[in-house]
Every structure is written in C-alpha cells, then in structure tokens.
PDB file of C-alpha atoms (C1' of nucleotides) in Angstrom:
ATOM      1  CA  MET T 300      96.308  46.736 113.123  1.00 70.00           C
ATOM      2  CA  SER T 301      96.449  50.193 114.604  1.00 62.00           C
ATOM      3  CA  SER T 302      98.763  53.042 113.759  1.00 59.00           C
ATOM      4  CA  SER T 303      96.280  55.054 111.690  1.00 50.00           C
ATOM      5  CA  LYS T 304      93.153  52.990 111.022  1.00 56.00           C
ATOM      6  CA  LEU T 305      94.386  52.722 107.472  1.00 59.00           C
ATOM      7  CA  LEU T 306      93.979  50.006 104.979  1.00 72.00           C
ATOM      8  CA  LYS T 307      91.756  47.469 106.554  1.00 83.00           C
ATOM      9  CA  GLY T 308      92.176  44.207 104.762  1.00 90.00           C
ATOM     10  CA  SER T 309      95.937  43.791 104.754  1.00 95.00           C
ATOM     11  CA  LEU T 310      96.362  41.997 108.084  1.00 97.00           C
ATOM     12  CA  ALA T 311      95.690  38.466 106.821  1.00 97.00           C
ATOM     13  CA  THR T 312      98.162  39.034 103.989  1.00 97.00           C
ATOM     14  CA  ILE T 313     100.798  40.285 106.409  1.00 97.00           C
ATOM     15  CA  VAL T 314     100.356  37.191 108.583  1.00 98.00           C
ATOM     16  CA  LEU T 315     100.644  34.858 105.609  1.00 98.00           C
ATOM     17  CA  ARG T 316     103.729  36.679 104.379  1.00 98.00           C
ATOM     18  CA  LEU T 317     105.490  36.426 107.749  1.00 98.00           C
ATOM     19  CA  LEU T 318     104.742  32.723 107.998  1.00 98.00           C
ATOM     20  CA  GLU T 319     106.142  32.248 104.529  1.00 97.00           C
ATOM     21  CA  GLU T 320     109.450  33.606 105.782  1.00 96.00           C
ATOM     22  CA  ASN T 321     109.464  32.068 109.236  1.00 97.00           C
ATOM     23  CA  ASP T 322     108.089  28.548 109.061  1.00 96.00           C
ATOM     24  CA  ARG T 323     106.295  28.833 112.361  1.00 98.00           C
ATOM     25  CA  MET T 324     105.347  31.710 114.612  1.00 98.00           C
ATOM     26  CA  TYR T 325     103.054  32.332 117.563  1.00 98.00           C
ATOM     27  CA  GLY T 326     100.669  35.239 117.887  1.00 98.00           C
ATOM     28  CA  TYR T 327     102.595  37.426 120.232  1.00 98.00           C
ATOM     29  CA  GLU T 328     105.724  36.887 118.157  1.00 98.00           C
ATOM     30  CA  ILE T 329     103.877  38.185 115.092  1.00 98.00           C
ATOM     31  CA  THR T 330     102.914  41.398 116.859  1.00 97.00           C
ATOM     32  CA  GLN T 331     106.534  41.950 117.904  1.00 97.00           C
ATOM     33  CA  LYS T 332     107.960  41.115 114.479  1.00 97.00           C
ATOM     34  CA  VAL T 333     105.685  43.582 112.725  1.00 97.00           C
ATOM     35  CA  LYS T 334     106.521  46.288 115.223  1.00 96.00           C
ATOM     36  CA  GLU T 335     110.216  45.598 114.687  1.00 96.00           C
ATOM     37  CA  LEU T 336     110.057  45.543 110.883  1.00 96.00           C
ATOM     38  CA  THR T 337     108.179  48.830 110.730  1.00 95.00           C
ATOM     39  CA  ALA T 338     110.135  50.543 113.491  1.00 94.00           C
ATOM     40  CA  GLY T 339     106.985  50.838 115.586  1.00 93.00           C
ATOM     41  CA  GLU T 340     104.782  52.205 112.804  1.00 94.00           C
ATOM     42  CA  PHE T 341     102.417  49.230 112.780  1.00 95.00           C
ATOM     43  CA  LYS T 342     101.044  48.018 116.063  1.00 94.00           C
ATOM     44  CA  ILE T 343      98.942  44.919 115.552  1.00 96.00           C
ATOM     45  CA  THR T 344      96.292  44.651 118.225  1.00 95.00           C
ATOM     46  CA  GLU T 345      95.402  41.329 119.787  1.00 96.00           C
ATOM     47  CA  GLY T 346      91.723  41.947 119.087  1.00 96.00           C
ATOM     48  CA  ALA T 347      92.532  42.030 115.394  1.00 96.00           C
ATOM     49  CA  LEU T 348      95.241  39.383 115.241  1.00 97.00           C
ATOM     50  CA  TYR T 349      93.773  36.427 117.099  1.00 98.00           C
ATOM     51  CA  PRO T 350      90.438  36.366 115.274  1.00 98.00           C
ATOM     52  CA  THR T 351      92.384  36.622 112.004  1.00 98.00           C
ATOM     53  CA  LEU T 352      94.568  33.654 112.923  1.00 98.00           C
ATOM     54  CA  HIS T 353      91.500  31.630 113.893  1.00 98.00           C
ATOM     55  CA  LYS T 354      89.833  32.477 110.619  1.00 98.00           C
ATOM     56  CA  LEU T 355      92.860  31.497 108.545  1.00 98.00           C
ATOM     57  CA  GLU T 356      93.058  28.235 110.461  1.00 98.00           C
ATOM     58  CA  ALA T 357      89.346  27.577 109.890  1.00 97.00           C
ATOM     59  CA  GLU T 358      89.933  28.162 106.182  1.00 97.00           C
ATOM     60  CA  GLY T 359      92.613  25.510 106.177  1.00 97.00           C
ATOM     61  CA  LEU T 360      95.485  27.895 105.459  1.00 98.00           C
ATOM     62  CA  LEU T 361      97.197  27.462 108.834  1.00 98.00           C
ATOM     63  CA  THR T 362      97.805  24.601 111.231  1.00 98.00           C
ATOM     64  CA  THR T 363      98.619  24.901 114.913  1.00 98.00           C
ATOM     65  CA  GLU T 364     100.835  23.249 117.481  1.00 97.00           C
ATOM     66  CA  THR T 365     100.476  24.156 121.125  1.00 97.00           C
ATOM     67  CA  GLN T 366     103.530  24.073 123.358  1.00 95.00           C
ATOM     68  CA  PRO T 367     104.143  25.060 126.962  1.00 94.00           C
ATOM     69  CA  VAL T 368     107.152  27.353 127.238  1.00 94.00           C
ATOM     70  CA  ASP T 369     108.314  28.714 130.581  1.00 90.00           C
ATOM     71  CA  GLY T 370     105.039  27.866 132.222  1.00 89.00           C
ATOM     72  CA  ARG T 371     103.000  29.669 129.575  1.00 91.00           C
ATOM     73  CA  VAL T 372     101.205  28.214 126.593  1.00 91.00           C
ATOM     74  CA  ARG T 373     102.286  29.120 123.113  1.00 97.00           C
ATOM     75  CA  LYS T 374     100.276  28.359 120.018  1.00 98.00           C
ATOM     76  CA  TYR T 375     102.490  28.051 116.981  1.00 98.00           C
ATOM     77  CA  TYR T 376     101.043  28.606 113.524  1.00 98.00           C
ATOM     78  CA  SER T 377     102.406  27.221 110.243  1.00 98.00           C
ATOM     79  CA  LEU T 378     101.282  27.477 106.637  1.00 98.00           C
ATOM     80  CA  THR T 379      99.560  24.484 105.111  1.00 98.00           C
ATOM     81  CA  LYS T 380     100.153  23.677 101.454  1.00 98.00           C
ATOM     82  CA  GLU T 381      97.087  25.740 100.574  1.00 98.00           C
ATOM     83  CA  GLY T 382      98.336  28.403 102.936  1.00 98.00           C
ATOM     84  CA  ASN T 383     101.510  28.664 100.913  1.00 98.00           C
ATOM     85  CA  ALA T 384      99.562  29.146  97.709  1.00 98.00           C
ATOM     86  CA  ALA T 385      97.289  31.683  99.395  1.00 98.00           C
ATOM     87  CA  ALA T 386     100.309  33.585 100.703  1.00 98.00           C
ATOM     88  CA  ARG T 387     101.713  33.878  97.180  1.00 97.00           C
ATOM     89  CA  SER T 388      98.474  35.046  95.602  1.00 96.00           C
ATOM     90  CA  LYS T 389      97.541  37.427  98.405  1.00 96.00           C
ATOM     91  CA  VAL T 390     100.951  39.082  98.487  1.00 97.00           C
ATOM     92  CA  THR T 391     100.904  39.497  94.709  1.00 96.00           C
ATOM     93  CA  GLU T 392      97.405  40.932  94.892  1.00 95.00           C
ATOM     94  CA  LEU T 393      98.455  43.416  97.559  1.00 95.00           C
ATOM     95  CA  GLU T 394     101.541  44.475  95.616  1.00 96.00           C
ATOM     96  CA  GLU T 395      99.415  45.070  92.531  1.00 95.00           C
ATOM     97  CA  PHE T 396      97.011  47.044  94.630  1.00 96.00           C
ATOM     98  CA  ILE T 397      99.861  49.247  95.840  1.00 96.00           C
ATOM     99  CA  ILE T 398     100.988  49.869  92.260  1.00 95.00           C
ATOM    100  CA  SER T 399      97.487  50.922  91.235  1.00 96.00           C
ATOM    101  CA  LEU T 400      97.165  53.085  94.305  1.00 96.00           C
ATOM    102  CA  GLN T 401     100.375  54.885  93.452  1.00 96.00           C
ATOM    103  CA  LYS T 402      99.080  55.556  89.942  1.00 96.00           C
ATOM    104  CA  VAL T 403      96.166  57.404  91.492  1.00 96.00           C
ATOM    105  CA  LEU T 404      98.214  59.196  94.120  1.00 96.00           C
ATOM    106  CA  ASN T 405     100.874  60.227  91.650  1.00 92.00           C
ATOM    107  CA  PRO T 406      99.456  60.202  88.108  1.00 84.00           C
ATOM    108  CA  LYS T 407     102.436  62.126  86.727  1.00 79.00           C
ATOM    109  CA  LEU T 408     104.751  59.163  87.153  1.00 71.00           C
ATOM    110  CA  GLY T 409     104.334  56.128  84.977  1.00 60.00           C
ATOM    111  CA  LEU T 410     103.151  58.014  81.934  1.00 52.00           C
ATOM    112  CA  GLY T 411     106.524  58.285  80.231  1.00 50.00           C
TER     113      GLY T 411
ATOM    114  CA  MET O 245      86.054  50.579  95.828  1.00 71.00           C
ATOM    115  CA  SER O 246      85.873  47.095  94.391  1.00 61.00           C
ATOM    116  CA  SER O 247      88.523  45.250  92.468  1.00 59.00           C
ATOM    117  CA  SER O 248      89.530  42.934  95.308  1.00 51.00           C
ATOM    118  CA  LYS O 249      87.953  44.112  98.544  1.00 56.00           C
ATOM    119  CA  LEU O 250      91.404  45.316  99.502  1.00 58.00           C
ATOM    120  CA  LEU O 251      92.493  48.153 101.664  1.00 69.00           C
ATOM    121  CA  LYS O 252      89.382  49.718 103.030  1.00 80.00           C
ATOM    122  CA  GLY O 253      90.227  53.167 104.139  1.00 90.00           C
ATOM    123  CA  SER O 254      91.929  54.636 101.104  1.00 95.00           C
ATOM    124  CA  LEU O 255      88.887  55.912  99.228  1.00 97.00           C
ATOM    125  CA  ALA O 256      88.587  59.264 101.010  1.00 97.00           C
ATOM    126  CA  THR O 257      92.293  59.877 100.424  1.00 97.00           C
ATOM    127  CA  ILE O 258      91.949  59.053  96.736  1.00 97.00           C
ATOM    128  CA  VAL O 259      89.057  61.487  96.394  1.00 98.00           C
ATOM    129  CA  LEU O 260      90.969  64.259  98.143  1.00 98.00           C
ATOM    130  CA  ARG O 261      94.021  63.606  95.990  1.00 98.00           C
ATOM    131  CA  LEU O 262      92.043  63.801  92.746  1.00 98.00           C
ATOM    132  CA  LEU O 263      90.412  67.037  93.785  1.00 98.00           C
ATOM    133  CA  GLU O 264      93.801  68.453  94.594  1.00 98.00           C
ATOM    134  CA  GLU O 265      94.783  67.893  90.964  1.00 97.00           C
ATOM    135  CA  ASN O 266      91.507  68.782  89.316  1.00 97.00           C
ATOM    136  CA  ASP O 267      89.973  71.782  91.070  1.00 96.00           C
ATOM    137  CA  ARG O 268      86.457  70.443  90.694  1.00 98.00           C
ATOM    138  CA  MET O 269      84.960  67.102  89.803  1.00 98.00           C
ATOM    139  CA  TYR O 270      81.591  65.380  89.999  1.00 98.00           C
ATOM    140  CA  GLY O 271      80.984  61.907  91.348  1.00 98.00           C
ATOM    141  CA  TYR O 272      80.637  60.003  88.144  1.00 98.00           C
ATOM    142  CA  GLU O 273      83.747  61.728  86.793  1.00 98.00           C
ATOM    143  CA  ILE O 274      85.720  60.498  89.783  1.00 98.00           C
ATOM    144  CA  THR O 275      84.727  56.894  89.141  1.00 97.00           C
ATOM    145  CA  GLN O 276      85.797  57.214  85.502  1.00 97.00           C
ATOM    146  CA  LYS O 277      89.057  58.974  86.325  1.00 97.00           C
ATOM    147  CA  VAL O 278      90.112  56.279  88.775  1.00 97.00           C
ATOM    148  CA  LYS O 279      89.230  53.559  86.300  1.00 96.00           C
ATOM    149  CA  GLU O 280      91.284  55.349  83.661  1.00 96.00           C
ATOM    150  CA  LEU O 281      94.324  55.975  85.869  1.00 96.00           C
ATOM    151  CA  THR O 282      94.475  52.350  86.996  1.00 95.00           C
ATOM    152  CA  ALA O 283      93.652  50.830  83.616  1.00 94.00           C
ATOM    153  CA  GLY O 284      90.475  49.320  85.027  1.00 94.00           C
ATOM    154  CA  GLU O 285      92.066  47.870  88.156  1.00 94.00           C
ATOM    155  CA  PHE O 286      90.077  50.009  90.573  1.00 95.00           C
ATOM    156  CA  LYS O 287      86.343  50.231  90.115  1.00 94.00           C
ATOM    157  CA  ILE O 288      84.851  52.637  92.581  1.00 96.00           C
ATOM    158  CA  THR O 289      81.276  51.724  93.356  1.00 95.00           C
ATOM    159  CA  GLU O 290      78.598  54.347  93.743  1.00 96.00           C
ATOM    160  CA  GLY O 291      77.558  52.867  97.073  1.00 96.00           C
ATOM    161  CA  ALA O 292      81.026  53.623  98.386  1.00 96.00           C
ATOM    162  CA  LEU O 293      81.723  56.912  96.634  1.00 97.00           C
ATOM    163  CA  TYR O 294      78.616  58.981  97.278  1.00 98.00           C
ATOM    164  CA  PRO O 295      78.457  58.400 101.044  1.00 98.00           C
ATOM    165  CA  THR O 296      82.177  59.238 101.175  1.00 98.00           C
ATOM    166  CA  LEU O 297      81.624  62.507  99.309  1.00 98.00           C
ATOM    167  CA  HIS O 298      78.733  63.397 101.630  1.00 98.00           C
ATOM    168  CA  LYS O 299      80.851  62.655 104.660  1.00 98.00           C
ATOM    169  CA  LEU O 300      83.766  64.775 103.452  1.00 98.00           C
ATOM    170  CA  GLU O 301      81.352  67.603 102.739  1.00 98.00           C
ATOM    171  CA  ALA O 302      79.817  67.258 106.218  1.00 97.00           C
ATOM    172  CA  GLU O 303      83.311  67.471 107.656  1.00 97.00           C
ATOM    173  CA  GLY O 304      83.870  70.739 105.842  1.00 98.00           C
ATOM    174  CA  LEU O 305      86.559  69.416 103.511  1.00 98.00           C
ATOM    175  CA  LEU O 306      84.501  69.755 100.342  1.00 98.00           C
ATOM    176  CA  THR O 307      82.000  72.242  98.950  1.00 98.00           C
ATOM    177  CA  THR O 308      79.456  71.599  96.237  1.00 98.00           C
ATOM    178  CA  GLU O 309      77.963  73.362  93.254  1.00 97.00           C
ATOM    179  CA  THR O 310      75.049  71.805  91.423  1.00 97.00           C
ATOM    180  CA  GLN O 311      74.689  72.371  87.690  1.00 95.00           C
ATOM    181  CA  PRO O 312      72.306  71.000  85.094  1.00 94.00           C
ATOM    182  CA  VAL O 313      74.201  69.629  82.101  1.00 94.00           C
ATOM    183  CA  ASP O 314      72.387  68.125  79.104  1.00 89.00           C
ATOM    184  CA  GLY O 315      69.182  67.763  81.101  1.00 87.00           C
ATOM    185  CA  ARG O 316      70.911  65.905  83.914  1.00 89.00           C
ATOM    186  CA  VAL O 317      72.085  67.261  87.226  1.00 89.00           C
ATOM    187  CA  ARG O 318      75.744  67.286  88.095  1.00 96.00           C
ATOM    188  CA  LYS O 319      77.062  67.967  91.560  1.00 98.00           C
ATOM    189  CA  TYR O 320      80.567  69.380  91.435  1.00 98.00           C
ATOM    190  CA  TYR O 321      82.858  68.997  94.424  1.00 98.00           C
ATOM    191  CA  SER O 322      85.818  71.203  95.306  1.00 98.00           C
ATOM    192  CA  LEU O 323      88.317  71.260  98.164  1.00 98.00           C
ATOM    193  CA  THR O 324      87.865  73.844 100.868  1.00 98.00           C
ATOM    194  CA  LYS O 325      90.925  75.367 102.490  1.00 98.00           C
ATOM    195  CA  GLU O 326      90.740  72.690 105.186  1.00 98.00           C
ATOM    196  CA  GLY O 327      90.182  70.136 102.467  1.00 98.00           C
ATOM    197  CA  ASN O 328      93.494  71.129 100.926  1.00 98.00           C
ATOM    198  CA  ALA O 329      95.300  70.626 104.191  1.00 98.00           C
ATOM    199  CA  ALA O 330      93.519  67.330 104.778  1.00 98.00           C
ATOM    200  CA  ALA O 331      94.480  66.165 101.296  1.00 98.00           C
ATOM    201  CA  ARG O 332      98.149  66.837 102.006  1.00 97.00           C
ATOM    202  CA  SER O 333      98.185  65.066 105.360  1.00 96.00           C
ATOM    203  CA  LYS O 334      96.108  62.101 104.242  1.00 96.00           C
ATOM    204  CA  VAL O 335      98.188  61.481 101.139  1.00 97.00           C
ATOM    205  CA  THR O 336     101.386  61.673 103.181  1.00 96.00           C
ATOM    206  CA  GLU O 337      99.924  59.298 105.750  1.00 95.00           C
ATOM    207  CA  LEU O 338      98.949  56.823 103.048  1.00 95.00           C
ATOM    208  CA  GLU O 339     102.364  56.987 101.417  1.00 96.00           C
ATOM    209  CA  GLU O 340     104.017  56.310 104.758  1.00 95.00           C
ATOM    210  CA  PHE O 341     101.658  53.437 105.298  1.00 96.00           C
ATOM    211  CA  ILE O 342     102.693  51.956 101.946  1.00 96.00           C
ATOM    212  CA  ILE O 343     106.373  52.246 102.887  1.00 95.00           C
ATOM    213  CA  SER O 344     105.791  50.407 106.158  1.00 96.00           C
ATOM    214  CA  LEU O 345     103.695  47.805 104.405  1.00 96.00           C
ATOM    215  CA  GLN O 346     106.498  47.140 101.951  1.00 96.00           C
ATOM    216  CA  LYS O 347     108.922  46.674 104.822  1.00 96.00           C
ATOM    217  CA  VAL O 348     106.748  43.854 106.081  1.00 96.00           C
ATOM    218  CA  LEU O 349     106.101  42.330 102.679  1.00 96.00           C
ATOM    219  CA  ASN O 350     109.722  42.495 101.668  1.00 92.00           C
ATOM    220  CA  PRO O 351     111.927  42.661 104.756  1.00 84.00           C
ATOM    221  CA  LYS O 352     115.086  41.907 102.742  1.00 79.00           C
ATOM    222  CA  LEU O 353     115.026  45.304 101.061  1.00 70.00           C
ATOM    223  CA  GLY O 354     115.803  48.369 103.066  1.00 60.00           C
ATOM    224  CA  LEU O 355     118.251  46.679 105.374  1.00 52.00           C
ATOM    225  CA  GLY O 356     121.388  47.584 103.411  1.00 49.00           C
TER     226      GLY O 356
ATOM    227  C1'  DT X 191      59.440  51.563  69.381  1.00 84.66           C
ATOM    228  C1'  DC X 192      61.537  49.032  72.533  1.00 84.66           C
ATOM    229  C1'  DT X 193      65.721  47.731  74.606  1.00 84.66           C
ATOM    230  C1'  DA X 194      70.011  48.265  76.388  1.00 84.66           C
ATOM    231  C1'  DC X 195      73.652  50.914  77.927  1.00 84.66           C
ATOM    232  C1'  DA X 196      75.771  55.192  79.533  1.00 84.66           C
ATOM    233  C1'  DT X 197      75.239  59.063  82.436  1.00 84.66           C
ATOM    234  C1'  DA X 198      74.189  60.860  87.198  1.00 84.66           C
ATOM    235  C1'  DC X 199      72.806  60.822  91.983  1.00 84.66           C
ATOM    236  C1'  DT X 200      70.790  58.646  96.433  1.00 84.66           C
ATOM    237  C1'  DT X 201      70.205  55.490 100.114  1.00 84.66           C
ATOM    238  C1'  DA X 202      69.314  51.100 102.806  1.00 84.66           C
ATOM    239  C1'  DA X 203      70.748  46.479 104.329  1.00 84.66           C
ATOM    240  C1'  DG X 204      74.260  43.441 105.140  1.00 84.66           C
ATOM    241  C1'  DT X 205      79.236  42.050 105.604  1.00 84.66           C
ATOM    242  C1'  DT X 206      84.006  42.416 106.697  1.00 84.66           C
ATOM    243  C1'  DT X 207      87.505  44.020 109.394  1.00 84.66           C
ATOM    244  C1'  DC X 208      88.941  46.580 112.379  1.00 84.66           C
ATOM    245  C1'  DT X 209      89.213  49.143 117.600  1.00 84.66           C
ATOM    246  C1'  DT X 210      88.316  49.077 122.273  1.00 84.66           C
ATOM    247  C1'  DA X 211      87.592  46.726 126.272  1.00 84.66           C
ATOM    248  C1'  DT X 212      87.544  42.870 129.183  1.00 84.66           C
ATOM    249  C1'  DG X 213      89.052  38.548 131.020  1.00 84.66           C
ATOM    250  C1'  DT X 214      92.381  34.745 132.189  1.00 84.66           C
ATOM    251  C1'  DA X 215      97.034  33.350 133.485  1.00 84.66           C
ATOM    252  C1'  DT X 216     102.249  33.149 134.341  1.00 84.66           C
ATOM    253  C1'  DA X 217     106.965  35.417 134.899  1.00 84.66           C
ATOM    254  C1'  DA X 218     110.110  39.029 135.959  1.00 84.66           C
ATOM    255  C1'  DG X 219     111.626  43.272 137.878  1.00 84.66           C
ATOM    256  C1'  DA X 220     111.277  47.447 140.922  1.00 84.66           C
TER     257       DA X 220
ATOM    258  C1'  DT G  21     103.354  44.245 146.086  1.00 84.66           C
ATOM    259  C1'  DC G  22     102.669  46.475 141.958  1.00 84.66           C
ATOM    260  C1'  DT G  23     103.688  47.007 137.332  1.00 84.66           C
ATOM    261  C1'  DT G  24     105.116  45.449 132.999  1.00 84.66           C
ATOM    262  C1'  DA G  25     105.893  41.789 129.781  1.00 84.66           C
ATOM    263  C1'  DT G  26     104.415  37.580 127.962  1.00 84.66           C
ATOM    264  C1'  DA G  27     100.494  34.874 125.906  1.00 84.66           C
ATOM    265  C1'  DC G  28      95.908  33.784 124.550  1.00 84.66           C
ATOM    266  C1'  DA G  29      90.649  34.536 123.877  1.00 84.66           C
ATOM    267  C1'  DT G  30      86.446  36.958 122.891  1.00 84.66           C
ATOM    268  C1'  DA G  31      82.509  40.335 122.951  1.00 84.66           C
ATOM    269  C1'  DA G  32      80.592  44.932 121.701  1.00 84.66           C
ATOM    270  C1'  DG G  33      80.738  48.598 118.780  1.00 84.66           C
ATOM    271  C1'  DA G  34      82.409  51.425 114.797  1.00 84.66           C
ATOM    272  C1'  DA G  35      84.096  52.223 110.158  1.00 84.66           C
ATOM    273  C1'  DA G  36      84.124  51.375 105.443  1.00 84.66           C
ATOM    274  C1'  DC G  37      83.015  48.818 102.353  1.00 84.66           C
ATOM    275  C1'  DT G  38      79.576  45.594  98.838  1.00 84.66           C
ATOM    276  C1'  DT G  39      75.305  44.633  97.014  1.00 84.66           C
ATOM    277  C1'  DA G  40      71.095  46.024  95.684  1.00 84.66           C
ATOM    278  C1'  DA G  41      67.384  48.924  94.721  1.00 84.66           C
ATOM    279  C1'  DG G  42      65.425  53.243  93.229  1.00 84.66           C
ATOM    280  C1'  DT G  43      65.009  57.647  90.399  1.00 84.66           C
ATOM    281  C1'  DA G  44      65.858  59.995  86.090  1.00 84.66           C
ATOM    282  C1'  DT G  45      67.716  61.554  81.354  1.00 84.66           C
ATOM    283  C1'  DG G  46      70.263  60.762  76.794  1.00 84.66           C
ATOM    284  C1'  DT G  47      71.774  57.897  73.024  1.00 84.66           C
ATOM    285  C1'  DA G  48      72.317  54.095  69.858  1.00 84.66           C
ATOM    286  C1'  DG G  49      70.794  49.930  67.748  1.00 84.66           C
ATOM    287  C1'  DA G  50      67.368  46.238  66.320  1.00 84.66           C
TER     288       DA G  50
END
DNA sequence: TCTACATACTTAAGTTTCTTATGTATAAGA
DNA sequence: TCTTATACATAAGAAACTTAAGTATGTAGA
C-alpha cells in the first residue's frame, strides 16, 4: 500500500475484509476497490498485493479459481472457512488498535 | 511497539505527539505513558523506541538533555521548532490514514 | 545476602512488510 | 503505432519492527 508509507501491517486485514463483503475478487479488482473506497487515498501496489494474496492462500485462508476473461487470465480469490474466522479476528484486532491509537493521539477524550 | 505486530510506522508519530503534550520526556517515561494511556494495550519495546528517538534527533526534530537522577542517567527529549511542525503534520497524516482505513473496513458508513 | 524486579539506556541480528523496478501478456483508444 | 488500461508475477532493497543481549543502579523480599 502506498499513499504515505504508513501503517505497514494492515494490508492483509484489508484484503480479508473486502473478501468478506464480496465473496470473490481478483487482484486488480482489489486495487481498484480500495482506491474507490478511499477516494484515491490508498493506492495498493501490485508488489505488495500479490505476495500478500499468495501468502494468505499458502496459509489456507484463501482459495483461488482461475478464469479467462476477454482473452486475459483472472485469478479469483475467496475466503475459506478459516479465512472467514481470520477476517473477523483481524478486523476486530485492527479496530481495537485504532481505538488505542486514538487514546494516545488524543488523551483528552475518553477520560470523562 | 508490540501488542500485535500491527501498524508499523506509527511509533515516531506517537513519540512526537507525546512530546507535544509534555514538553520533555525520557525514553522509559514514554514507554510507561503509552502503556498507561492504552491500559496496557500498547507495549513499546526498547529495541523499537531508542533507535526511533535517535533517528528523530538525527533528523533535527528532537533535542536532548542528559541528567543524573537518583544515581541513574536520564536522557530528556524535547521537540525542536521543526519537531513541532513535524508533530502537527504527522499526527494529521495519521488521523487521515485512520479515516481512510475505516472507509475500507466499514464501507457502509459514510455513504449517507 | 542473594534474588528478583524496576529503572534506564544502547545496540546487533533477524524478520516482516512494504516500495521500486522489472518482466510478461492482451485489449482498447488516440 | 504508441500509450494506457487490464492482469499477473517476482526480485532487490529499504523501513520499521521484534528478539535478544549487554551495561548499570535502586529497592524490596526471602
């Protein structure tokens, strides 16, 4: 993910979250969806995305289906059962992280 | 920072933010403050913190003052003028990142 | 007294996760 | 024809951590 070299470690969670919503997606589609959702703020690079997808597949969290579409090959990814569970726990973990982060960035709030 | 190997890249911003609030702090104090603010959720490791402090100092964002206290040496860090500006921009950047991240994690919100 | 834990800082080795760059290949539009 | 978009893969290098080891003092308990 580009867009400010921030927060390394959230890409896998983002991928799992999108697949939770979309049933199946291919790599390029993921890059476009993220760009769309964030109004261009996040630009996921291929060099980051594809290795992440391969890793999640190797861990048994994703399965793939390859299909030719318009003369090009598309590789669709879907969550496995374990992938679903991982998506839930990783998203929760990230949300809790954000809450803690905000406590540090803005200690005044949350004390009342 | 430990606590779930999440979000690499936010430690420098956290340090700058704390120094914005506190005028001067020493390393160990920073680790304790973060632990306190997050109720133990974030545990900043020394191996992460000290190199970060040295780097920020090398970049001219922090200055140091060493003082012996109770027979031990403390190294106090303060923001320079540039450090103040960097703190503002980095905190803003991180907050914007969080907003974008939430758009991806919860695309339903923010559409109405 | 010895042990353990807290305080306080430093640095090296290894890992993870990116960025940047390169390569392959097809389709569409100027 | 050239560029841009679509679509995937992977290697080299950098950044930011974790883990681990080292140095050193103060305090509290067995």
